[in-house]
Coordinates of C-alpha atoms in Angstrom, one line a residue:
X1 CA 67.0 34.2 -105.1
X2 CA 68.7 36.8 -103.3
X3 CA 72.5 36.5 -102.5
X4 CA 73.3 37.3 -99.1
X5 CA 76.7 35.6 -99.0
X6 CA 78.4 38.6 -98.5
X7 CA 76.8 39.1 -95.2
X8 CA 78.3 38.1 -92.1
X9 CA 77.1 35.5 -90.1
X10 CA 75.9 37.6 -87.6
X11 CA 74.2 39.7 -90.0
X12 CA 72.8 36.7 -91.7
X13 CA 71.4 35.9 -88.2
X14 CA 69.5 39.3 -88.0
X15 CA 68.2 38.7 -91.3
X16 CA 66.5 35.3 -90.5
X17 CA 65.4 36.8 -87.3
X18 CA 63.7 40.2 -88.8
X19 CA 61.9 37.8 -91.9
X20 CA 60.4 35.2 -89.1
X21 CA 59.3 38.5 -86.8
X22 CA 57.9 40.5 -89.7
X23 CA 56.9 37.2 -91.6
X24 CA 58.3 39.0 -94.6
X25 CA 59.3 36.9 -97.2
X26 CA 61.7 39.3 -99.0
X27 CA 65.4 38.3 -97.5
X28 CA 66.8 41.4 -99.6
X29 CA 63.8 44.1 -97.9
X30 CA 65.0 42.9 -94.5
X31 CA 68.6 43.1 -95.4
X32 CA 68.4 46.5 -96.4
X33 CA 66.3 47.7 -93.8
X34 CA 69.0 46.3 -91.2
X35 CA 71.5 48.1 -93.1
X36 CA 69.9 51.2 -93.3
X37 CA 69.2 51.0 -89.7
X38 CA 72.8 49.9 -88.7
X39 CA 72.1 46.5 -87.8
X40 CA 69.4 47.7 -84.8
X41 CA 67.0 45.0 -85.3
X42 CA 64.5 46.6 -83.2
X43 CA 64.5 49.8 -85.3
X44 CA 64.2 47.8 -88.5
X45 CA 61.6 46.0 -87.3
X46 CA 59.6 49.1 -86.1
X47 CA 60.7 50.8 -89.8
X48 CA 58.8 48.1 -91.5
X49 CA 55.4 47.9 -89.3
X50 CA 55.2 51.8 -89.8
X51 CA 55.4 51.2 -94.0
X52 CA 53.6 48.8 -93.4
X53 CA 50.6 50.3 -91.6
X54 CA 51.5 53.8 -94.3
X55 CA 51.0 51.1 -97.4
X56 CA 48.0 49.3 -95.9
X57 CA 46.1 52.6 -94.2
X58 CA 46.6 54.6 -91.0
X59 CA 45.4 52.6 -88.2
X60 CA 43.9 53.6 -85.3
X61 CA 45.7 54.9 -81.7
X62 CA 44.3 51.7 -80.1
X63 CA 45.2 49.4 -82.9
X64 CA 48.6 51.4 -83.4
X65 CA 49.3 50.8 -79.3
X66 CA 48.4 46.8 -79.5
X67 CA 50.2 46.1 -82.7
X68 CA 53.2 47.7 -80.7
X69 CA 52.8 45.8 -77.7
X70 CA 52.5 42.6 -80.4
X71 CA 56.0 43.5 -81.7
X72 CA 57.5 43.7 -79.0
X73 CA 56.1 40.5 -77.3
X74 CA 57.6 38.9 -80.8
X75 CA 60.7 40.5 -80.7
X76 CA 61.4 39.8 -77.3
X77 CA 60.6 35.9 -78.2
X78 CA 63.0 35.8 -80.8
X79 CA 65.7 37.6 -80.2
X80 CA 67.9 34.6 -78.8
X81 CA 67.3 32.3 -81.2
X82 CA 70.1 31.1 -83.2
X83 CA 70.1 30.7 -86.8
X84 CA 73.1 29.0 -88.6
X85 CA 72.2 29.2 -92.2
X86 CA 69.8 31.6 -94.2
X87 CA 67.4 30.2 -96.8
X88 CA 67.9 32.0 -100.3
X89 CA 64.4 34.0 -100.9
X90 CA 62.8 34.8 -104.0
X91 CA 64.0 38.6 -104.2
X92 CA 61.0 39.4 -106.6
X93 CA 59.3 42.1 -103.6
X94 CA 60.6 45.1 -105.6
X95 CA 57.6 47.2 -104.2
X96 CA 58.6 46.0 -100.1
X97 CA 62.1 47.4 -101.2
X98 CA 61.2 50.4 -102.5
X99 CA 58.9 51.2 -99.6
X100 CA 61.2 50.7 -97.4
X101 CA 64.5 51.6 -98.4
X102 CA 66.2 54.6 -97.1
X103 CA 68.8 56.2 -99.6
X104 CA 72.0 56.4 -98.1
X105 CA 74.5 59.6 -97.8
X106 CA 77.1 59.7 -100.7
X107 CA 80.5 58.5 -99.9
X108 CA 81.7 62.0 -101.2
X109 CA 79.4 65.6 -101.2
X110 CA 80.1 67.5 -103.6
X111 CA 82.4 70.8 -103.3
X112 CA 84.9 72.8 -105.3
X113 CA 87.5 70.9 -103.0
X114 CA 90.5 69.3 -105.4
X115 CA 90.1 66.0 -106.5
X116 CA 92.6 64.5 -103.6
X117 CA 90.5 65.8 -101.2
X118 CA 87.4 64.7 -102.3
X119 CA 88.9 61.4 -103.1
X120 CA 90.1 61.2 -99.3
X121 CA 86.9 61.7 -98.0
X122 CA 85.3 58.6 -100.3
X123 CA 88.0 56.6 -98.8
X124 CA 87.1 57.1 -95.0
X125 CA 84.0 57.0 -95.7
X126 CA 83.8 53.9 -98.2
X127 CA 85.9 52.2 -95.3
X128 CA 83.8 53.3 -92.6
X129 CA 80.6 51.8 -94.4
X130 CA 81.9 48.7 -96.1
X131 CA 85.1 47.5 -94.6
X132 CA 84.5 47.7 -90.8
X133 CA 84.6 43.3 -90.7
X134 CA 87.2 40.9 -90.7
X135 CA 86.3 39.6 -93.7
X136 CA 86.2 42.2 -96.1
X137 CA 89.4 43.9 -97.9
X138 CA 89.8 47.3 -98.4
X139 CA 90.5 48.4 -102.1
X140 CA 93.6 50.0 -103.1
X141 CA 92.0 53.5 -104.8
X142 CA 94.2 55.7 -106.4
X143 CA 93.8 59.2 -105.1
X144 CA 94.8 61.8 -107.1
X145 CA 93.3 63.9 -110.8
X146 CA 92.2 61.6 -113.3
X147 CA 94.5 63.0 -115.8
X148 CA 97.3 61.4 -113.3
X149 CA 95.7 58.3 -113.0
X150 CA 95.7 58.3 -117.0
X151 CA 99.6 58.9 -116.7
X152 CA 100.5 56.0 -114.0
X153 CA 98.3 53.7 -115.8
X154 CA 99.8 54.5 -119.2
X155 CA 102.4 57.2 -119.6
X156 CA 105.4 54.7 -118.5
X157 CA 108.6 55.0 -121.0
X158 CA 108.6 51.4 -120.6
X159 CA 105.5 49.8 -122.1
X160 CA 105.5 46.9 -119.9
X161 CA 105.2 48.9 -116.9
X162 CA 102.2 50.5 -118.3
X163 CA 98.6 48.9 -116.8
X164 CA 94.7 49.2 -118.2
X165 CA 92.6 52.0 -115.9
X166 CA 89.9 50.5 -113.8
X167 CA 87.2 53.4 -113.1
X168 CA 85.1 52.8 -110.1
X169 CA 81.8 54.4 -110.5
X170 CA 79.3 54.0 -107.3
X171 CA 76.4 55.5 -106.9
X172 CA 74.5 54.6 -102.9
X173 CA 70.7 54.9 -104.4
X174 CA 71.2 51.6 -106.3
X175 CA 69.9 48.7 -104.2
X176 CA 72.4 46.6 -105.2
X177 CA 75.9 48.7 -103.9
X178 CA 76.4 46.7 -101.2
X179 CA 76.2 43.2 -102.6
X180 CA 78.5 44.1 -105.3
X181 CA 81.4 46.1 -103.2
X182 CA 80.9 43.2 -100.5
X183 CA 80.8 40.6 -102.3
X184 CA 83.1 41.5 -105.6
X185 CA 85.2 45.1 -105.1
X186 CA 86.0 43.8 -101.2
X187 CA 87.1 40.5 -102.3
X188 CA 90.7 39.8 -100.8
X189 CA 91.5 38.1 -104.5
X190 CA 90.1 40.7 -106.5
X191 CA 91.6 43.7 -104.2
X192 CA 94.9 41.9 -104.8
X193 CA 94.4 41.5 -108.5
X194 CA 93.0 45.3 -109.0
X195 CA 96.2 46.2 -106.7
X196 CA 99.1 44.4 -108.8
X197 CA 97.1 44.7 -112.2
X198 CA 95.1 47.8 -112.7
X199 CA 95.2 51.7 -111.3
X200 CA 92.0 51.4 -109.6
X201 CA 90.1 55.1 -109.8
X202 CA 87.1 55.5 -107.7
X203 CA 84.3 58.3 -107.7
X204 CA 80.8 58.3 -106.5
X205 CA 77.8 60.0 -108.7
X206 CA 74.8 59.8 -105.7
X207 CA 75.1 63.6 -106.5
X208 CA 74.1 64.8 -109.9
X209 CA 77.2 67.2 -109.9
X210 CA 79.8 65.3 -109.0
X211 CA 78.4 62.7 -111.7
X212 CA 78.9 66.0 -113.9
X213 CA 82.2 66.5 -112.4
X214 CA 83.3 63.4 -113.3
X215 CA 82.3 63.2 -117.0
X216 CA 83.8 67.2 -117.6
X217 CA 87.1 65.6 -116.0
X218 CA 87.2 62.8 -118.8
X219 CA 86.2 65.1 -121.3
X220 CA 89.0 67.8 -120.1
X221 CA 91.2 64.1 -120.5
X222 CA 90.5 63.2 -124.0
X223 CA 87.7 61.0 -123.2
X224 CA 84.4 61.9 -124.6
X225 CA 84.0 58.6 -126.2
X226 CA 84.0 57.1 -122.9
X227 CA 82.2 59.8 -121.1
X228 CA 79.2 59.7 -123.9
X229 CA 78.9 55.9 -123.0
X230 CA 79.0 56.3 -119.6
X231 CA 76.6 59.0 -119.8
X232 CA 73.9 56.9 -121.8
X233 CA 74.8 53.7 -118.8
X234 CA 74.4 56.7 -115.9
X235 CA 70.5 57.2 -116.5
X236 CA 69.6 54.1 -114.6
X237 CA 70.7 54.1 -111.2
X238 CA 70.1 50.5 -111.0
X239 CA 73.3 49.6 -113.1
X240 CA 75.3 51.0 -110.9
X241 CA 77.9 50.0 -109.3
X242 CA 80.2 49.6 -112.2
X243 CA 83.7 48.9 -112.5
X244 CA 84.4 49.7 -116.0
X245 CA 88.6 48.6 -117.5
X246 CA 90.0 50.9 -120.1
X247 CA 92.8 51.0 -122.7
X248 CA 94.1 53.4 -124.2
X249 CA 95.5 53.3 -127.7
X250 CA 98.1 56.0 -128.6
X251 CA 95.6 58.5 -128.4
X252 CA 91.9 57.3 -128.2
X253 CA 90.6 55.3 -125.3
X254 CA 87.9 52.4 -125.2
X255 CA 86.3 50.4 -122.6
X256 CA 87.8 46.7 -122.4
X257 CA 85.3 45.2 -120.0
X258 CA 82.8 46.5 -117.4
X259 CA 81.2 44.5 -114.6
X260 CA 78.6 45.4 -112.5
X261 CA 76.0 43.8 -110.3
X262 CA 75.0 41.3 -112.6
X263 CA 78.1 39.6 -112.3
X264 CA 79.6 37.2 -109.3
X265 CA 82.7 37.3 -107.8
X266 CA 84.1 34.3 -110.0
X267 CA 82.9 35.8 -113.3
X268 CA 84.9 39.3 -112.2
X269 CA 87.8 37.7 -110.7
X270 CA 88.2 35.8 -114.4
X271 CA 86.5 38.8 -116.5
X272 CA 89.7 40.8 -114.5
X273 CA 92.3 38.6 -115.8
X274 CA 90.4 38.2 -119.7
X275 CA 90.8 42.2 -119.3
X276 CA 94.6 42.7 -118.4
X277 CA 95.2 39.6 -120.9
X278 CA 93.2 41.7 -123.7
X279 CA 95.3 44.6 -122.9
X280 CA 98.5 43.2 -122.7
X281 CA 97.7 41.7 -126.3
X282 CA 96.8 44.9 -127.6
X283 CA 99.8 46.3 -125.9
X284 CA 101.7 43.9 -127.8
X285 CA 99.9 44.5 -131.0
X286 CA 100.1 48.4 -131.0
X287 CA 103.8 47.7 -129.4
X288 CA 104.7 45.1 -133.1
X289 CA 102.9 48.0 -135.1
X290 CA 105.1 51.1 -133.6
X291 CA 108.4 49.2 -133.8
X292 CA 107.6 48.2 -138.1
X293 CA 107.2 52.0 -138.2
X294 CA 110.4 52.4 -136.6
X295 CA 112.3 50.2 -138.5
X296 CA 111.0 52.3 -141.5
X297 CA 112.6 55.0 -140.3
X298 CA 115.6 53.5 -139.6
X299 CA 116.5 51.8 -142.5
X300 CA 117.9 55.0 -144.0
X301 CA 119.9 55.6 -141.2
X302 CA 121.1 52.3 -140.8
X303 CA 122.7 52.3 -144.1
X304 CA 123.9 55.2 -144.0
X305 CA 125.6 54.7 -140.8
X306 CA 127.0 50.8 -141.6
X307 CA 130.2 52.4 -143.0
X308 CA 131.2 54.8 -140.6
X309 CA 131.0 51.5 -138.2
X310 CA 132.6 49.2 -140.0
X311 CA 135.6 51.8 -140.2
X312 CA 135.2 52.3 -136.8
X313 CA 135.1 48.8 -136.0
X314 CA 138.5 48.3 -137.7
X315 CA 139.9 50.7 -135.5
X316 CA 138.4 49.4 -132.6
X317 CA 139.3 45.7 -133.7
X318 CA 143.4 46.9 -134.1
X319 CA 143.2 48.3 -130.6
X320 CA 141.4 45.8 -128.9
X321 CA 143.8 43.4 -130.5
X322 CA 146.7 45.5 -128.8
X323 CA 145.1 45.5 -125.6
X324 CA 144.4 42.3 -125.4
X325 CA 148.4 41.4 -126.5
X326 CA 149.5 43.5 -123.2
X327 CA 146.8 42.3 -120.8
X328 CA 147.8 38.8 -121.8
X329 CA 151.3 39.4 -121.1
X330 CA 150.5 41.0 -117.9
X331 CA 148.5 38.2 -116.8
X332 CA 150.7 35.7 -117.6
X333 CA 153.5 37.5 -115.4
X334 CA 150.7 37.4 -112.6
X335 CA 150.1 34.0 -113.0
X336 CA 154.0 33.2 -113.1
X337 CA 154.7 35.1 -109.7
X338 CA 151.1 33.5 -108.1
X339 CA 152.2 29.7 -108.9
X340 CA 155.7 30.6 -107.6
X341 CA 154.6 31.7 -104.6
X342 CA 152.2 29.4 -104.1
X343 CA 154.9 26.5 -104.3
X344 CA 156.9 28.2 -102.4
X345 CA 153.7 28.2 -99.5
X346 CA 153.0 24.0 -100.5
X347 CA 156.7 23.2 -100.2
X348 CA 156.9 25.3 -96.6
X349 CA 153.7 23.3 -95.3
X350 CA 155.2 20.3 -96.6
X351 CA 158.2 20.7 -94.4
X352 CA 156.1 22.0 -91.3
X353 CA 153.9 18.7 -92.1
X354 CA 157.2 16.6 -91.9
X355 CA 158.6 17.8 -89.2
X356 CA 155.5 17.3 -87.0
X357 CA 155.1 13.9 -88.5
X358 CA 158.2 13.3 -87.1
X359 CA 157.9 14.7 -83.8
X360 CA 154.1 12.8 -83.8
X361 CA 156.0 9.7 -83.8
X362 CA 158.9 10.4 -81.3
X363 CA 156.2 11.2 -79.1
X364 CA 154.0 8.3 -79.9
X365 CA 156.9 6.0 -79.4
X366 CA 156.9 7.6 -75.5
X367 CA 154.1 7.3 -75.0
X368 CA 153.0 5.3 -72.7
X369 CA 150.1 2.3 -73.1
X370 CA 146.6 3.4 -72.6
X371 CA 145.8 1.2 -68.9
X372 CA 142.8 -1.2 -69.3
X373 CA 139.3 0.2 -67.2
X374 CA 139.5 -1.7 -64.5
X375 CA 143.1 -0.3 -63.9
X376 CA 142.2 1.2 -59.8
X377 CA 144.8 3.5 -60.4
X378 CA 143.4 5.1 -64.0
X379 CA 141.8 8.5 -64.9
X380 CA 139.4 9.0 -67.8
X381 CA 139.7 12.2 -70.0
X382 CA 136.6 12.6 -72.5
X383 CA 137.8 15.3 -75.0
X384 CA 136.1 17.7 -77.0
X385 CA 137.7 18.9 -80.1
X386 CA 137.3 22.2 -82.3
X387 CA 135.4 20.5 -85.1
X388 CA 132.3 18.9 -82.4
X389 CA 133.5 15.2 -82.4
X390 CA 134.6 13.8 -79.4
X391 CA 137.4 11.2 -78.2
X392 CA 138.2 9.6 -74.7
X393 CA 141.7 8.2 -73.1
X394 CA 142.8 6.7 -70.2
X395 CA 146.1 7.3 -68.1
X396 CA 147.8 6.4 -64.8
X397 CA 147.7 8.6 -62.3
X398 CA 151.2 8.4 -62.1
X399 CA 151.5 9.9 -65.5
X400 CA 152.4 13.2 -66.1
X401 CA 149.9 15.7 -67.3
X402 CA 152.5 16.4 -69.9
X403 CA 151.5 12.8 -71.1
X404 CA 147.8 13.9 -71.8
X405 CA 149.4 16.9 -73.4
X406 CA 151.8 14.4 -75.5
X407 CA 148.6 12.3 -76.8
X408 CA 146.9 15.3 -77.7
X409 CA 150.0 16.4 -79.6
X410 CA 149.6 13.3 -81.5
X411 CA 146.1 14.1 -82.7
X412 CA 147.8 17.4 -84.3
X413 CA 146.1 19.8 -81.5
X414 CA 149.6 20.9 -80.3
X415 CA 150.1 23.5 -76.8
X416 CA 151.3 25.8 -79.6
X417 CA 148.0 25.3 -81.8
X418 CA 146.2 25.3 -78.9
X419 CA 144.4 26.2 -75.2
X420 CA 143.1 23.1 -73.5
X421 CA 140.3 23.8 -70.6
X422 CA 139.2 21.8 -68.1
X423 CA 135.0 21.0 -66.6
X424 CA 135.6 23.4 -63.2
X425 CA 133.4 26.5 -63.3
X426 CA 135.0 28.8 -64.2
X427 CA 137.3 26.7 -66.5
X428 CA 140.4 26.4 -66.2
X429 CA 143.3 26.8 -68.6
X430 CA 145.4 23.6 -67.7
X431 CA 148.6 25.1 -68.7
X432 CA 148.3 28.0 -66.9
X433 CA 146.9 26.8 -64.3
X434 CA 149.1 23.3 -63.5
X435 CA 152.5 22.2 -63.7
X436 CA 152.3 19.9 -66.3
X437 CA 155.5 18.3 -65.4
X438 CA 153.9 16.8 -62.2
X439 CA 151.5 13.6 -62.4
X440 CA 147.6 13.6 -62.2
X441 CA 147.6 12.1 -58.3
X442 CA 149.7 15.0 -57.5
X443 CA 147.2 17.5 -58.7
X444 CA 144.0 15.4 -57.7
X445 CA 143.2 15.2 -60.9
X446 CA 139.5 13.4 -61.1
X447 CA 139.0 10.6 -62.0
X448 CA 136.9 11.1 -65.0
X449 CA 137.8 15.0 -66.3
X450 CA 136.0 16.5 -69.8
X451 CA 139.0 18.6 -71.3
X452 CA 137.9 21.3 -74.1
X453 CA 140.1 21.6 -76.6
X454 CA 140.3 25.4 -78.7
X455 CA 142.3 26.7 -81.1
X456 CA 144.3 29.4 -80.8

């Protein structure tokens, strides 16, 4: 059955459309025709009656004129109609295919251009082709020599940074290189994967010489293992697309996996992580087997070099032991002059603590009693203090603002801690603004006031 997944649904729509107008039965002969004709379903459907009429004899000019007219009365009558889903069709109508399928260009001509340049041009026009929709990802190609791509992927100092080489091959005769770049290279989860994982090299070998150019660059990289396999695959253009992982060990390089049309996007997507798994175990393996070697170096060396440290660890031992006498003695003096001051700091604050403890109650002992609500001759004042929370009192209007100012005291915001503000717009500063030796009815102070309270 063919596998249209990949399609979108407006393509899938044109599909369904040109197989009930053409009464083709072959979903993957009207897909292609669509494709070759950029989605024009009027053009593919006149592509096919002319291979058609080629296949089954040249008809004649009256025939040829009312077979037109018939198309176009179809097409006009189907057209509108919507189609949700697509049925799967037996994709067995190789010879349909093959009549009617018109090879697209290369994704790169070839030239004596560098390798960048050429690689540039594969990426506009692998984007232009394949990743146009919404729901397709671009890849993440690397874009300079092969022999560069060799080094990202495994020249790090750092082994760990070091990452298998995925080699895109593409070739646009094979019937199957859209299916597998929609469907499996475009993948969002397998771009990702190829992006974080793998340096992902792409060429394309529609051309016999840049399929020659590629296989003289791997040779020219130590590759002619690889490069005779590949060479044996390359005779059918049917196996292509391929993306084929590689490892490379010390100096010889071998294929890890390759996947091509054959496989879906789930068996990739795992086959990808099976790969960098294999070749972080043979990293690890090769890795084990270069340290032993090491270590049989080093043996000598190590024995031969014990003495010198453990004289030179006696030395260091004796000074360090110095050292750490004087650094001791210095810290304790530190310490010593930090706890004195630091008394010195509690036993000030305890006195500033006592004496406004004892002013707190002188003025609590003034202060006069809070007068009941209903009191006709009582002002509210809601206050808001520094930390968010909020409090209320009442007083006489008799009373002094000096009194609020007393109260306030008493909750340790002090005038000399801090401003107090009243709800007027602007805001006022009360002590600046009033004589707080004069009562609230001599001010017309409201009857219910919000005072802000901030510290200095």
């Amino acid at each position: 059955m063919a596998n249209l997944d990949f399609l979108t649904s407006e393509e899938k729509e044109k599909v369904q459309q040109f197989m009930e107008i053409t009464n083709t039965k072959c979903a993957e002969t009207a897909h292609q025709l669509l494709s070759d004709s950029n989605w024009r379903l009027d053009s593919a459907i006149e592509t096919f009656f002319i291979v058609s009429s080629i296949d089954a004899g040249e008809p004649s000019a009256s025939d040829q004129s009312n077979s037109e007219n018939n198309r176009n009365v179809g097409f006009v009558e189907n057209i509108g109609e919507s189609h949700d889903n697509i049925q799967e069709i037996s994709a067995g109508y190789d010879s349909d295919w093959n009549a009617s399928h018109t090879i697209r260009e290369p994704l790169m001509t070839f030239s004596d251009q560098p390798v960048p340049d050429q690689l540039n041009n594969f990426i506009t026009n692998f984007h232009e082709r394949y990743c146009t929709s919404p729901d397709t990802t671009m890849p993440t190609f690397y874009t300079d020599t092969l022999q560069n791509a060799i080094d990202i992927a495994f020249g790090h100092e750092n082994e760990n940074l070091c990452r298998p080489l995925a080699l895109f091959l593409n070739n646009e005769k094979s019937r199957h290189t859209e299916n597998f770049i929609k469907s499996i290279l475009c993948n969002t989860l397998v771009c990702e994967f190829l992006r974080e994982k793998f340096v992902l090299f792409p060429w394309d070998t529609t051309e016999e010489l840049n399929k020659e150019r590629l296989f003289q660059m791997m040779i020219d990289s130590r590759m002619r293992a690889v490069c005779d396999e590949l060479a044996d695959f390359a005779r059918s253009v049917d196996d292509f697309p391929v993306l084929v992982i590689m490892n490379r060990k010390r100096y010889s390089f071998e294929i890890i996996s390759q996947f091509n049309w054959r496989s879906d996007v789930n068996e990739a997507f795992e086959g990808l992580h099976e790969a960098f798994d294999k070749f972080k175990h043979e990293q690890l393996v090769e890795i084990s087997k270069e340290i032993e070697r090491k270590k049989e170096r080093e043996i000598f060396d190590q024995q031969r070099a014990d003495y010198d440290a453990s004289l030179q660890a006696d030395l260091e031992k004796k000074k360090r032991k110095v050292e750490n006498k004087v650094m001791e003695e210095k810290e304790k003096n530190v310490k010593e002059a930090k706890d004195k001051v630091q008394k010195e700091v509690e036993k000030e604050k305890e006195k500033e603590k006592e004496k406004e403890d004892q002013k707190i109650k002188i003025l609590l002992s003034k202060l006069p009693m809070e007068p009941e609500a209903s009191d006709p001759t009582c002002v509210t004042v809601q206050f808001r203090f520094p930390d968010g929370t909020q409090g209320s009192r009442r007083f006489l209007q008799s009373d002094s603002i000096q009194t609020m100012l007393d109260y306030l005291t008493t909750e340790r915001y002090s005038p000399e801690q801090c401003r107090f503000f009243n709800s007027e717009f602007p805001r006022k500063d009360i002590m600046k603004c009033y004589d707080c030796n004069k009562n609230f009815g001599d001010v017309n102070w409201p009857k219910r006031e919000t005072v802000w309270i901030v510290l200095n």
